[in-house]
Structures are given as C-alpha cells and as structure tokens.
Amino acid sequence: MSLLGTSLTLGLLAALALGPAWAGAATPQADPVVATTDPVNEPGGEPGSSPTEDPPPTEEPGGSPEPSTPAPETTAPLPESPPPAPETTAPEVPPAPSVTAPAPGGPPTPAPPVQPAPPAPPVRPPAPGSEAPPPNPLGVQVTTQDVTLPTAYWNAASTATTLQVTVNNTGTTAQRIRLSYTLPVGLTDAGTKGCAAAGGGTYHCGAWTAAAGVRFSAVLRLRVDGTAWRQMPLAGVVQVVADAPGVPGEAVDDQGFAVLFPPGPPAPGITLAADEVAFDISGTASTLTLRLGNTGTVDAAGRVEVVLPGGVTVPAPPPGCVTVDPTRTRCDAGTVAAGRAAEVRLPVEATPQAQREAPLSGAVIGQLDPRSGATRQMQMSFRITAAAALATPVVSPPAPTGSQGVLAGGAAAGQDGTTSVRRTAILLIVVSALLVVLALALATIALRRRFAGGPTPEPTAHPTD
C-alpha cells in the first residue's frame, strides 16, 4: 500500500509540472498554415505568405496563375493595403471585375468599374474651297476628211467637190455647237446651207444643239479653181465651239484637212508618185519616198523638189540633196534611163504643233531633162498624217482645248501593229498559263506517287515518362 501511494503521489507531481507545457502545445501557432489542396471557403489572403507581406497579385509559389480571385488564407490577417485594381488596356472590352481581399467573415467586394472610353469626335466637313472642282461638262471633237481631186481636174476651169465634217459631243450635257472653217487660196464655198463668208477665206455656219454623246456629220460644198495647183501644197482647217446654258466657258476643237492634187499637169514621158508621210504616236521622224519615172525613149537627168508645210522639215538631207529654204529641199535623182524610175527617200520630222494640225499636205515637183528634146515637168501633192491628231480632246474648264496632242512614246505601236501595253498583257497571259500547267503537272505526279506507295503506316505511340 505504501508503494502504491508513493507512485500516485509522484504521478500527481509530474502532471502538475508538465501541465503548462501541454497547455502551450494545444494553443494554435501564430504562423499561418499553407493550403496545399483546394482552397477552403474562408476569406483570407494568398496561401504561403507571411502576415507582414502582401500576397502576389496573380500567382502563388509552386502553383498556376490565377488571374481573377486569389486563393484565400486560413488564419492570415487582412493585408495592410488591398491590391490595386488591374489596369485596363482595351477600353472597348472591359475585363472581368476583380475581388479585393475583404475582412474576415465579410462578403467579397467588387473592384470599381472601368470608365468607358470617350466617344470619337465627329468628322468635320472640309473647309470651304478645299474640295476639287467638279469636272467640266463641256466637250467637243471634230474630225475631217480630205479634199481629193480627180484626174479630170486638169481638164476643167474649176472643180466642185465636198468636204465631210464629223462633230461629236464628248461632254456630259446638251450643248450648242457652232462650226466655222477656213479655206486656202484657190478654194471657195460653193453654197453650203447656213454658212456665210466672214472674210479672209473664213466661213461661219449656224449652230446645232446636240445631246451628250451625240455624233453628227455635215457636208461642206467647195469649189477648187483650175489654177489652184500652182499654189500647192494647200490645206485648210475646220473649228467647232461648244457651250451650254448655265455652264461657264466654252469647249473648242479644230482639225485641218489637206487638198490633194493628182500628178500633173499631164505630160508625156514622165511619171511621178509620192507615198503618204505618217508620224506614229511617238512623234519621231518619218520617211518620204518619191519615185520619178522616165516613160520616154531616151535617158534623162532627173531632179525632184519637195515643198513642205510649216512645221515640217527635212532635218538632215541625204547625199545629193540640198536645202533651198526651210520648207524646200532639192535632190538630184541622177540619170534616169528610158523605161526606168529613180527612187528618192527623205527623212521628215514635224513639230508637235504641226502634228496636232494634221492632216496636212506637201508637194513634190519632178523634172526630167533628156539629152534631146524638151524638159518635162510634173507635180503632185501628198498627205501628211499624225497619230497625235487622233487623240481624244481633254477639256479643262473654262479654257478651250484642242483635240490633238502628242501622246507619250511608251504606247507606240511596233511594226506588227501591237502596242507595248498589249505585248506586256500577252506575255503575262502566256506566263500565267505556263504556271497553271506546271502546277497541274506537279499535282498529278504527287498523286501518282501517293497511290503507288500504298497506304501510309499508322504512327507508333511512344510511352510518356
């Protein structure tokens, strides 16, 4: 019994001595417990943070980022300052509201809403006078044919002929179009209705009202005097003026016409021919080809003399040719045998103004001086044309414009009649077709190899670590 009592006494003393220690072990620690599994439904801050540090805004150590609401703590106190609201970089689509860390036991508090972006300012109209002016509704174009005389001209005191004129309303409104023309020396009007002489070989005709895009023709009746050939080369001009009610300014266009005489006066033992001179769209020099024939029975010394209109010249006379004056060039054709013909080629160039006035006419005088017999002479006129004269007029208000103009040389036609733009388009089409054929061939080869090689083996799955 004494032993049992002693043991109970010692156990009681030991329990009294160890009581405070056990009581301290049962009290919770001051440091928080890090949540390593799913967060609990208690408010708090970030797990893994100390009571004196702010939690990271979007990521906890060892975990994945949480861009919206951080994981709460278990026993951590409220942070000293709530984390700032996230900055908004796209005002058009505001982000989802974030939740700040509330006090323990309280509901989450949403962040203040993002202010919408201010509306865009309205588009102000341009200042007065800054807008481009509207296009001019006026526009007119005139084209002419030539006055070509028959061989019967040499056997008549005068010859009645006609000149056809075509007028086109190239504007966008109805216009009143007035026509006038100027005739060279030796030509007079033969009673064209509605036209009256205005002096200096000029005639004024009535006016026509034409709707936009309308084209019409007029025939001028002319008379050519029997001695007019002595003044060759001869050329005239036709002019049209268009206006419209309520539209300022006028549209003006003009084009020349040539008076072409047949070879003559007829003389035995001599023939003469001249080709037309044509300037292409580039306006470079052209060539005039002349042929002087000896149809007599004896040889003769040949000579030709070329008379050109103003603005058309021979820049560099070939050997055997000399410049008499700026419009005349004389060439020695040598001895022309009986029954043969001599050919003379001259380079010819024209100013841009002369090309705009085309068609024009030049004259050539041929002469044969046989060893025995009288000198034989004949002359004729030839036509001078230019591609620039066929250009469509460009109307700019309110100044008048002409229908002709030298265009850029890049669009010049080649010897086969195709332009550089057309040749480029053909080349692109051919290259595209070749590329399509090549692509089809490669696709066919790939398909054949695929079908010939059999089915494709399935990929083998490799075990992952």
Coordinates of C-alpha atoms in Angstrom, one line a residue:
M1 CA 0.0 0.0 0.0
S2 CA 2.9 2.3 0.8
L3 CA 4.4 1.6 -2.6
L4 CA 1.1 2.3 -4.4
G5 CA 0.6 5.6 -2.5
T6 CA 4.1 6.7 -3.3
S7 CA 3.5 6.0 -7.1
L8 CA 0.3 8.0 -7.1
T9 CA 2.0 10.9 -5.4
L10 CA 4.9 11.0 -7.9
G11 CA 2.5 10.9 -10.9
L12 CA 0.4 13.7 -9.5
L13 CA 3.5 15.8 -9.0
A14 CA 4.7 15.1 -12.5
A15 CA 1.3 16.0 -14.0
L16 CA 1.4 19.3 -12.2
A17 CA 4.9 20.1 -13.5
L18 CA 4.1 19.3 -17.2
G19 CA 0.7 20.9 -17.3
P20 CA 1.8 24.3 -18.6
A21 CA 3.8 22.8 -21.4
W22 CA 0.9 20.7 -22.6
A23 CA -1.4 23.7 -22.4
G24 CA 1.0 25.6 -24.7
A25 CA 1.1 22.8 -27.2
A26 CA -2.6 22.9 -27.6
T27 CA -2.7 26.6 -28.5
P28 CA -2.6 27.4 -32.4
Q29 CA 0.7 28.8 -33.7
A30 CA 1.0 32.4 -34.8
D31 CA 2.2 31.5 -38.3
P32 CA -0.5 30.6 -41.0
V33 CA -0.9 27.1 -42.4
V34 CA -0.2 26.9 -46.1
A35 CA -3.1 25.4 -48.1
T36 CA -1.7 22.7 -50.4
T37 CA -5.0 21.3 -51.6
D38 CA -8.2 23.1 -52.8
P39 CA -8.9 26.4 -51.0
V40 CA -11.4 26.5 -48.2
N41 CA -14.4 28.7 -48.1
E42 CA -13.0 31.2 -45.6
P43 CA -11.9 34.7 -46.5
G44 CA -8.2 35.5 -46.5
G45 CA -5.1 36.3 -48.5
E46 CA -2.7 34.2 -50.5
P47 CA -1.5 30.9 -49.1
G48 CA 2.2 30.7 -48.5
S49 CA 2.5 34.3 -47.5
S50 CA 3.6 35.7 -44.1
P51 CA 1.3 38.0 -42.1
T52 CA 3.6 41.0 -42.7
E53 CA 3.9 40.7 -46.6
D54 CA 1.3 41.5 -49.3
P55 CA 0.3 38.4 -51.4
P56 CA 1.4 38.2 -55.1
P57 CA -1.4 39.6 -57.3
T58 CA -1.9 36.7 -59.7
E59 CA 0.4 33.7 -58.8
E60 CA 1.3 31.7 -55.7
P61 CA 4.6 29.9 -55.3
G62 CA 4.6 26.4 -56.8
G63 CA 1.1 26.8 -58.3
S64 CA -0.6 28.0 -61.5
P65 CA -1.5 31.7 -62.1
E66 CA -4.9 32.8 -61.0
P67 CA -5.8 36.0 -62.9
S68 CA -9.2 36.5 -61.2
T69 CA -9.6 35.8 -57.5
P70 CA -6.6 34.7 -55.3
A71 CA -6.8 31.7 -53.1
P72 CA -7.9 32.7 -49.5
E73 CA -5.8 32.0 -46.4
T74 CA -7.0 30.1 -43.4
T75 CA -5.9 32.3 -40.5
A76 CA -3.8 35.1 -42.1
P77 CA -4.9 38.6 -41.1
L78 CA -6.1 41.2 -43.6
P79 CA -3.2 42.7 -45.7
E80 CA -2.1 46.2 -44.8
S81 CA -3.3 47.6 -48.1
P82 CA -5.7 46.0 -50.7
P83 CA -4.1 45.2 -54.0
P84 CA -4.8 47.8 -56.7
A85 CA -7.4 47.2 -59.4
P86 CA -5.9 45.9 -62.7
E87 CA -5.2 48.5 -65.4
T88 CA -7.3 48.3 -68.4
T89 CA -5.6 48.4 -71.8
A90 CA -8.6 47.8 -74.1
P91 CA -11.3 50.3 -73.1
E92 CA -13.7 48.8 -75.7
V93 CA -14.0 45.4 -73.9
P94 CA -13.6 45.9 -70.1
P95 CA -12.1 43.0 -68.1
A96 CA -14.0 41.0 -65.5
P97 CA -14.1 42.7 -62.1
S98 CA -11.5 41.5 -59.6
V99 CA -12.2 40.9 -55.9
T100 CA -10.1 42.6 -53.2
A101 CA -9.2 40.7 -50.1
P102 CA -12.1 41.5 -47.6
A103 CA -12.1 41.4 -43.9
P104 CA -12.5 38.0 -42.3
G105 CA -16.1 36.9 -42.4
G106 CA -17.3 39.6 -44.8
P107 CA -18.5 39.2 -48.5
P108 CA -16.2 39.9 -51.4
T109 CA -16.2 43.5 -52.6
P110 CA -16.0 44.1 -56.4
A111 CA -13.4 46.5 -57.8
P112 CA -14.7 49.9 -59.1
P113 CA -16.0 49.7 -62.7
V114 CA -13.7 50.8 -65.6
Q115 CA -14.7 54.1 -67.0
P116 CA -15.7 53.8 -70.8
A117 CA -13.6 55.5 -73.4
P118 CA -14.8 58.9 -74.6
P119 CA -16.7 58.7 -77.9
A120 CA -14.7 59.6 -81.1
P121 CA -15.1 63.2 -82.2
P122 CA -17.4 63.7 -85.2
V123 CA -15.8 64.1 -88.7
R124 CA -15.7 67.7 -89.6
P125 CA -16.5 68.7 -93.2
P126 CA -13.6 70.1 -95.2
A127 CA -13.0 73.8 -95.2
P128 CA -14.7 75.8 -97.9
G129 CA -12.6 75.8 -101.1
S130 CA -10.6 72.6 -100.3
E131 CA -12.8 70.3 -102.5
A132 CA -11.7 69.5 -106.0
P133 CA -13.8 71.3 -108.6
P134 CA -16.3 69.2 -110.5
P135 CA -15.4 68.1 -114.0
N136 CA -16.4 70.3 -116.8
P137 CA -19.5 69.0 -118.6
L138 CA -18.4 70.6 -121.9
G139 CA -16.6 68.7 -124.6
V140 CA -16.5 68.6 -128.3
Q141 CA -14.4 66.9 -131.0
V142 CA -14.3 67.4 -134.8
T143 CA -12.8 65.2 -137.5
T144 CA -12.4 65.9 -141.2
Q145 CA -11.8 64.1 -144.4
D146 CA -9.5 65.4 -147.2
V147 CA -10.4 67.2 -150.4
T148 CA -9.2 64.7 -153.0
L149 CA -9.4 65.9 -156.6
P150 CA -9.8 63.5 -159.6
T151 CA -7.7 63.4 -162.7
A152 CA -10.4 65.3 -164.5
Y153 CA -9.3 68.4 -162.5
W154 CA -6.6 69.1 -165.2
N155 CA -9.2 69.4 -167.9
A156 CA -11.6 71.8 -166.2
A157 CA -11.7 75.5 -165.3
S158 CA -12.8 74.7 -161.8
T159 CA -14.0 71.5 -159.9
A160 CA -16.8 71.2 -157.5
T161 CA -16.1 68.9 -154.5
T162 CA -17.2 68.3 -151.0
L163 CA -15.6 68.1 -147.5
Q164 CA -17.3 65.9 -144.9
V165 CA -17.0 67.0 -141.3
T166 CA -18.0 64.9 -138.3
V167 CA -18.7 66.5 -134.9
N168 CA -19.0 64.6 -131.6
N169 CA -20.4 65.9 -128.4
T170 CA -18.0 64.4 -125.9
G171 CA -19.4 66.3 -122.9
T172 CA -21.9 65.2 -120.3
T173 CA -24.7 67.7 -121.2
A174 CA -26.5 69.0 -124.2
Q175 CA -24.5 71.7 -126.0
R176 CA -24.9 74.3 -128.7
I177 CA -22.2 73.7 -131.3
R178 CA -21.1 76.3 -133.8
L179 CA -19.0 75.5 -136.8
S180 CA -16.6 77.5 -138.9
Y181 CA -13.9 76.7 -141.5
T182 CA -11.0 78.5 -143.3
L183 CA -10.2 77.6 -146.9
P184 CA -6.8 78.1 -148.6
V185 CA -6.1 80.2 -151.7
G186 CA -7.9 78.8 -154.7
L187 CA -10.8 77.3 -152.8
T188 CA -14.2 78.9 -152.2
D189 CA -17.5 77.9 -150.7
A190 CA -20.0 76.6 -153.3
G191 CA -23.2 77.3 -151.5
T192 CA -23.2 75.4 -148.2
K193 CA -26.5 76.0 -146.5
G194 CA -26.3 78.0 -143.3
C195 CA -22.7 79.2 -143.9
A196 CA -21.7 82.7 -144.8
A197 CA -18.3 84.4 -145.7
A198 CA -16.6 86.2 -142.9
G199 CA -13.5 87.4 -144.8
G200 CA -10.0 86.1 -145.2
G201 CA -11.2 82.8 -146.6
T202 CA -13.2 82.1 -143.3
Y203 CA -16.8 81.0 -143.3
H204 CA -19.2 80.8 -140.3
C205 CA -22.0 78.3 -140.2
G206 CA -25.1 78.0 -138.0
A207 CA -25.4 76.2 -134.6
W208 CA -26.6 72.7 -133.8
T209 CA -28.0 71.5 -130.5
A210 CA -26.7 68.1 -129.7
A211 CA -27.3 65.9 -126.6
A212 CA -24.4 64.3 -124.7
G213 CA -22.7 61.6 -126.7
V214 CA -24.4 62.5 -130.0
R215 CA -22.4 62.4 -133.2
F216 CA -23.5 64.1 -136.4
S217 CA -21.9 65.0 -139.8
A218 CA -22.1 68.0 -142.1
V219 CA -21.1 68.2 -145.8
L220 CA -19.4 71.4 -147.0
R221 CA -19.7 72.2 -150.7
L222 CA -16.5 73.7 -152.1
R223 CA -15.1 74.8 -155.5
V224 CA -11.4 74.4 -156.5
D225 CA -10.1 76.8 -159.1
G226 CA -8.3 75.4 -162.1
T227 CA -5.1 77.3 -161.3
A228 CA -5.0 76.4 -157.5
W229 CA -2.4 73.6 -158.2
R230 CA 0.2 76.3 -158.7
Q231 CA -0.1 77.1 -155.0
M232 CA 0.3 73.6 -153.7
P233 CA 0.6 72.4 -151.0
L234 CA -2.8 73.6 -149.9
A235 CA -4.6 72.8 -146.6
G236 CA -7.5 74.3 -144.6
V237 CA -8.9 74.0 -141.1
V238 CA -12.3 73.3 -139.5
Q239 CA -13.2 74.6 -136.0
V240 CA -16.1 73.9 -133.6
V241 CA -17.1 75.8 -130.5
A242 CA -19.5 74.3 -127.9
D243 CA -21.3 75.9 -124.9
A244 CA -24.2 75.2 -122.7
P245 CA -26.7 77.3 -120.7
G246 CA -25.6 77.8 -117.2
V247 CA -22.1 76.4 -117.8
P248 CA -19.2 78.9 -117.8
G249 CA -16.6 78.8 -120.6
E250 CA -16.5 77.1 -124.0
A251 CA -15.1 73.9 -125.4
V252 CA -13.1 74.4 -128.7
D253 CA -11.7 71.9 -131.1
D254 CA -10.2 72.2 -134.6
Q255 CA -8.7 69.9 -137.2
G256 CA -7.0 70.5 -140.5
F257 CA -7.7 69.0 -143.9
A258 CA -5.5 68.5 -147.0
V259 CA -6.2 69.4 -150.6
L260 CA -4.7 66.6 -152.7
F261 CA -4.0 67.1 -156.4
P262 CA -3.3 64.3 -158.8
P263 CA 0.0 64.1 -160.6
G264 CA 0.1 66.7 -163.4
P265 CA -0.4 68.6 -165.4
P266 CA -0.2 65.5 -167.6
A267 CA 3.0 65.4 -169.7
P268 CA 4.3 62.6 -171.9
G269 CA 7.4 60.7 -170.9
I270 CA 7.3 61.4 -167.2
T271 CA 5.6 59.9 -164.1
L272 CA 5.6 60.9 -160.5
A273 CA 4.5 59.3 -157.3
A274 CA 4.8 60.1 -153.6
D275 CA 3.9 58.0 -150.6
E276 CA 2.0 59.3 -147.6
V277 CA 4.0 60.5 -144.6
A278 CA 2.8 59.2 -141.3
F279 CA 4.1 60.1 -137.9
D280 CA 3.4 57.5 -135.2
I281 CA 2.3 58.2 -131.6
S282 CA 5.9 58.8 -130.5
G283 CA 6.3 61.7 -133.0
T284 CA 9.7 60.6 -134.2
A285 CA 10.9 61.3 -137.7
S286 CA 9.3 59.6 -140.6
T287 CA 10.3 58.9 -144.2
L288 CA 9.1 60.4 -147.5
T289 CA 9.5 58.1 -150.5
L290 CA 9.4 59.6 -154.1
R291 CA 9.5 57.8 -157.4
L292 CA 10.4 59.7 -160.7
G293 CA 9.8 57.6 -163.8
N294 CA 11.0 58.1 -167.4
T295 CA 8.5 56.7 -169.8
G296 CA 10.2 58.2 -172.8
T297 CA 12.6 56.7 -175.3
V298 CA 15.8 58.5 -174.2
D299 CA 17.7 58.8 -171.0
A300 CA 17.1 62.0 -168.9
A301 CA 18.7 63.7 -165.9
G302 CA 16.2 63.6 -163.0
R303 CA 15.5 66.1 -160.3
V304 CA 12.9 66.4 -157.6
E305 CA 12.0 69.3 -155.3
V306 CA 9.9 68.8 -152.1
V307 CA 7.8 71.6 -150.6
L308 CA 6.6 71.0 -147.0
P309 CA 4.1 72.9 -144.9
G310 CA 5.1 75.0 -141.9
G311 CA 6.5 72.9 -139.0
V312 CA 7.5 70.0 -141.2
T313 CA 11.2 69.9 -142.3
V314 CA 13.9 67.6 -143.6
P315 CA 16.4 67.6 -140.7
A316 CA 19.4 66.1 -142.4
P317 CA 19.3 66.0 -146.3
P318 CA 20.9 62.8 -147.6
P319 CA 23.7 62.9 -150.2
G320 CA 22.6 64.5 -153.4
C321 CA 20.1 66.8 -151.7
V322 CA 20.4 70.4 -150.6
T323 CA 18.1 72.7 -148.5
V324 CA 16.9 75.6 -150.6
D325 CA 14.9 77.1 -147.7
P326 CA 13.3 75.8 -144.5
T327 CA 10.3 74.4 -146.5
R328 CA 12.1 73.4 -149.7
T329 CA 14.6 70.6 -150.4
R330 CA 16.0 69.8 -153.8
C331 CA 17.5 66.4 -154.7
D332 CA 19.4 65.2 -157.8
A333 CA 18.0 61.8 -158.9
G334 CA 20.8 61.2 -161.4
T335 CA 20.4 59.8 -164.9
V336 CA 17.0 58.0 -165.3
A337 CA 17.2 55.5 -168.1
A338 CA 14.3 55.2 -170.5
G339 CA 11.6 52.9 -169.1
R340 CA 13.1 53.1 -165.6
A341 CA 12.4 55.0 -162.4
A342 CA 14.5 56.6 -159.8
E343 CA 13.6 56.5 -156.1
V344 CA 14.4 59.2 -153.5
R345 CA 14.0 58.8 -149.8
L346 CA 14.0 61.8 -147.5
P347 CA 13.8 61.9 -143.6
V348 CA 11.0 64.1 -142.4
E349 CA 10.2 65.4 -139.0
A350 CA 7.4 67.6 -137.7
T351 CA 6.9 69.8 -134.6
P352 CA 4.2 68.9 -132.0
Q353 CA 2.0 71.8 -133.3
A354 CA 2.2 70.6 -136.9
Q355 CA 1.3 67.1 -135.8
R356 CA -1.7 68.4 -133.9
E357 CA -2.8 70.3 -137.1
A358 CA -2.6 67.1 -139.2
P359 CA -3.7 66.0 -141.7
L360 CA -1.5 68.3 -143.8
S361 CA -0.3 68.2 -147.4
G362 CA 3.1 68.6 -149.0
A363 CA 4.0 69.0 -152.7
V364 CA 6.7 67.4 -154.9
I365 CA 7.8 68.7 -158.3
G366 CA 9.5 66.2 -160.6
Q367 CA 11.6 67.1 -163.7
L368 CA 13.3 65.2 -166.4
D369 CA 15.8 66.8 -168.7
P370 CA 16.5 64.4 -171.7
R371 CA 19.6 64.7 -173.8
S372 CA 17.5 65.6 -176.7
G373 CA 14.0 67.1 -176.5
A374 CA 12.2 69.5 -174.2
T375 CA 12.3 69.4 -170.4
R376 CA 9.4 67.5 -168.9
Q377 CA 7.9 68.5 -165.5
M378 CA 5.1 67.3 -163.3
Q379 CA 4.0 67.9 -159.7
M380 CA 1.6 66.5 -157.2
S381 CA 0.6 66.7 -153.5
F382 CA 1.0 64.1 -150.8
R383 CA -0.7 63.6 -147.5
I384 CA 0.9 64.1 -144.1
T385 CA -0.8 62.4 -141.1
A386 CA 0.0 62.1 -137.4
A387 CA -1.4 59.7 -134.7
A388 CA -1.4 62.6 -132.3
A389 CA -4.2 64.2 -134.3
L390 CA -6.5 61.3 -133.5
A391 CA -6.1 61.8 -129.7
T392 CA -9.3 62.5 -127.8
P393 CA -9.5 66.1 -126.6
V394 CA -9.1 66.7 -122.8
V395 CA -11.4 69.5 -121.7
S396 CA -10.4 71.7 -118.7
P397 CA -12.7 74.5 -117.7
P398 CA -13.0 77.2 -118.8
A399 CA -10.1 77.4 -121.2
P400 CA -10.7 75.9 -124.7
T401 CA -8.8 72.8 -125.6
G402 CA -7.8 71.1 -128.9
S403 CA -8.5 67.6 -129.9
Q404 CA -4.9 66.8 -130.8
G405 CA -1.9 66.3 -128.6
V406 CA 1.4 64.4 -128.8
L407 CA 1.0 61.3 -126.5
A408 CA 3.7 59.5 -124.6
G409 CA 6.0 57.4 -126.6
G410 CA 5.6 54.4 -124.3
A411 CA 2.4 53.4 -126.1
A412 CA 4.0 53.4 -129.6
A413 CA 2.9 50.6 -131.8
G414 CA 5.5 48.2 -133.1
Q415 CA 6.0 47.1 -136.7
D416 CA 3.4 44.3 -136.2
G417 CA 0.8 46.8 -135.1
T418 CA 0.8 45.8 -131.4
T419 CA 1.5 48.3 -128.7
S420 CA 3.8 47.8 -125.8
V421 CA 0.9 47.5 -123.4
R422 CA -0.7 44.8 -125.5
R423 CA 2.6 42.9 -125.8
T424 CA 3.0 43.0 -122.0
A425 CA -0.5 41.7 -121.5
I426 CA 0.1 38.8 -123.9
L427 CA 3.3 38.0 -122.1
L428 CA 1.6 37.9 -118.7
I429 CA -1.2 35.7 -120.1
V430 CA 1.4 33.2 -121.5
V431 CA 3.4 33.1 -118.2
S432 CA 0.2 32.5 -116.2
A433 CA -0.8 29.7 -118.5
L434 CA 2.6 28.0 -118.1
L435 CA 2.4 28.3 -114.3
V436 CA -1.0 26.7 -114.3
V437 CA 0.2 23.8 -116.5
L438 CA 3.3 23.4 -114.2
A439 CA 1.1 23.3 -111.1
L440 CA -1.2 20.7 -112.6
A441 CA 1.7 18.5 -113.6
L442 CA 3.2 18.7 -110.1
A443 CA -0.1 17.8 -108.6
T444 CA -0.6 14.8 -110.9
I445 CA 2.9 13.5 -110.1
A446 CA 2.3 13.8 -106.4
L447 CA -1.0 11.9 -106.6
R448 CA 0.6 9.1 -108.6
R449 CA 3.4 8.7 -106.1
R450 CA 0.9 8.7 -103.3
F451 CA -1.3 6.0 -104.8
A452 CA 1.7 3.9 -105.9
G453 CA 3.4 3.9 -102.5
G454 CA 0.4 2.1 -100.8
P455 CA -1.3 3.1 -97.5
T456 CA 0.6 5.3 -95.1
P457 CA 1.6 3.4 -91.9
E458 CA 0.0 4.5 -88.7
P459 CA 2.3 6.4 -86.4
T460 CA 3.6 4.4 -83.4
A461 CA 2.7 5.8 -80.0
H462 CA 5.7 6.3 -77.7
P463 CA 5.3 5.9 -73.9
T464 CA 5.5 9.0 -72.0
D465 CA 7.7 9.5 -68.9

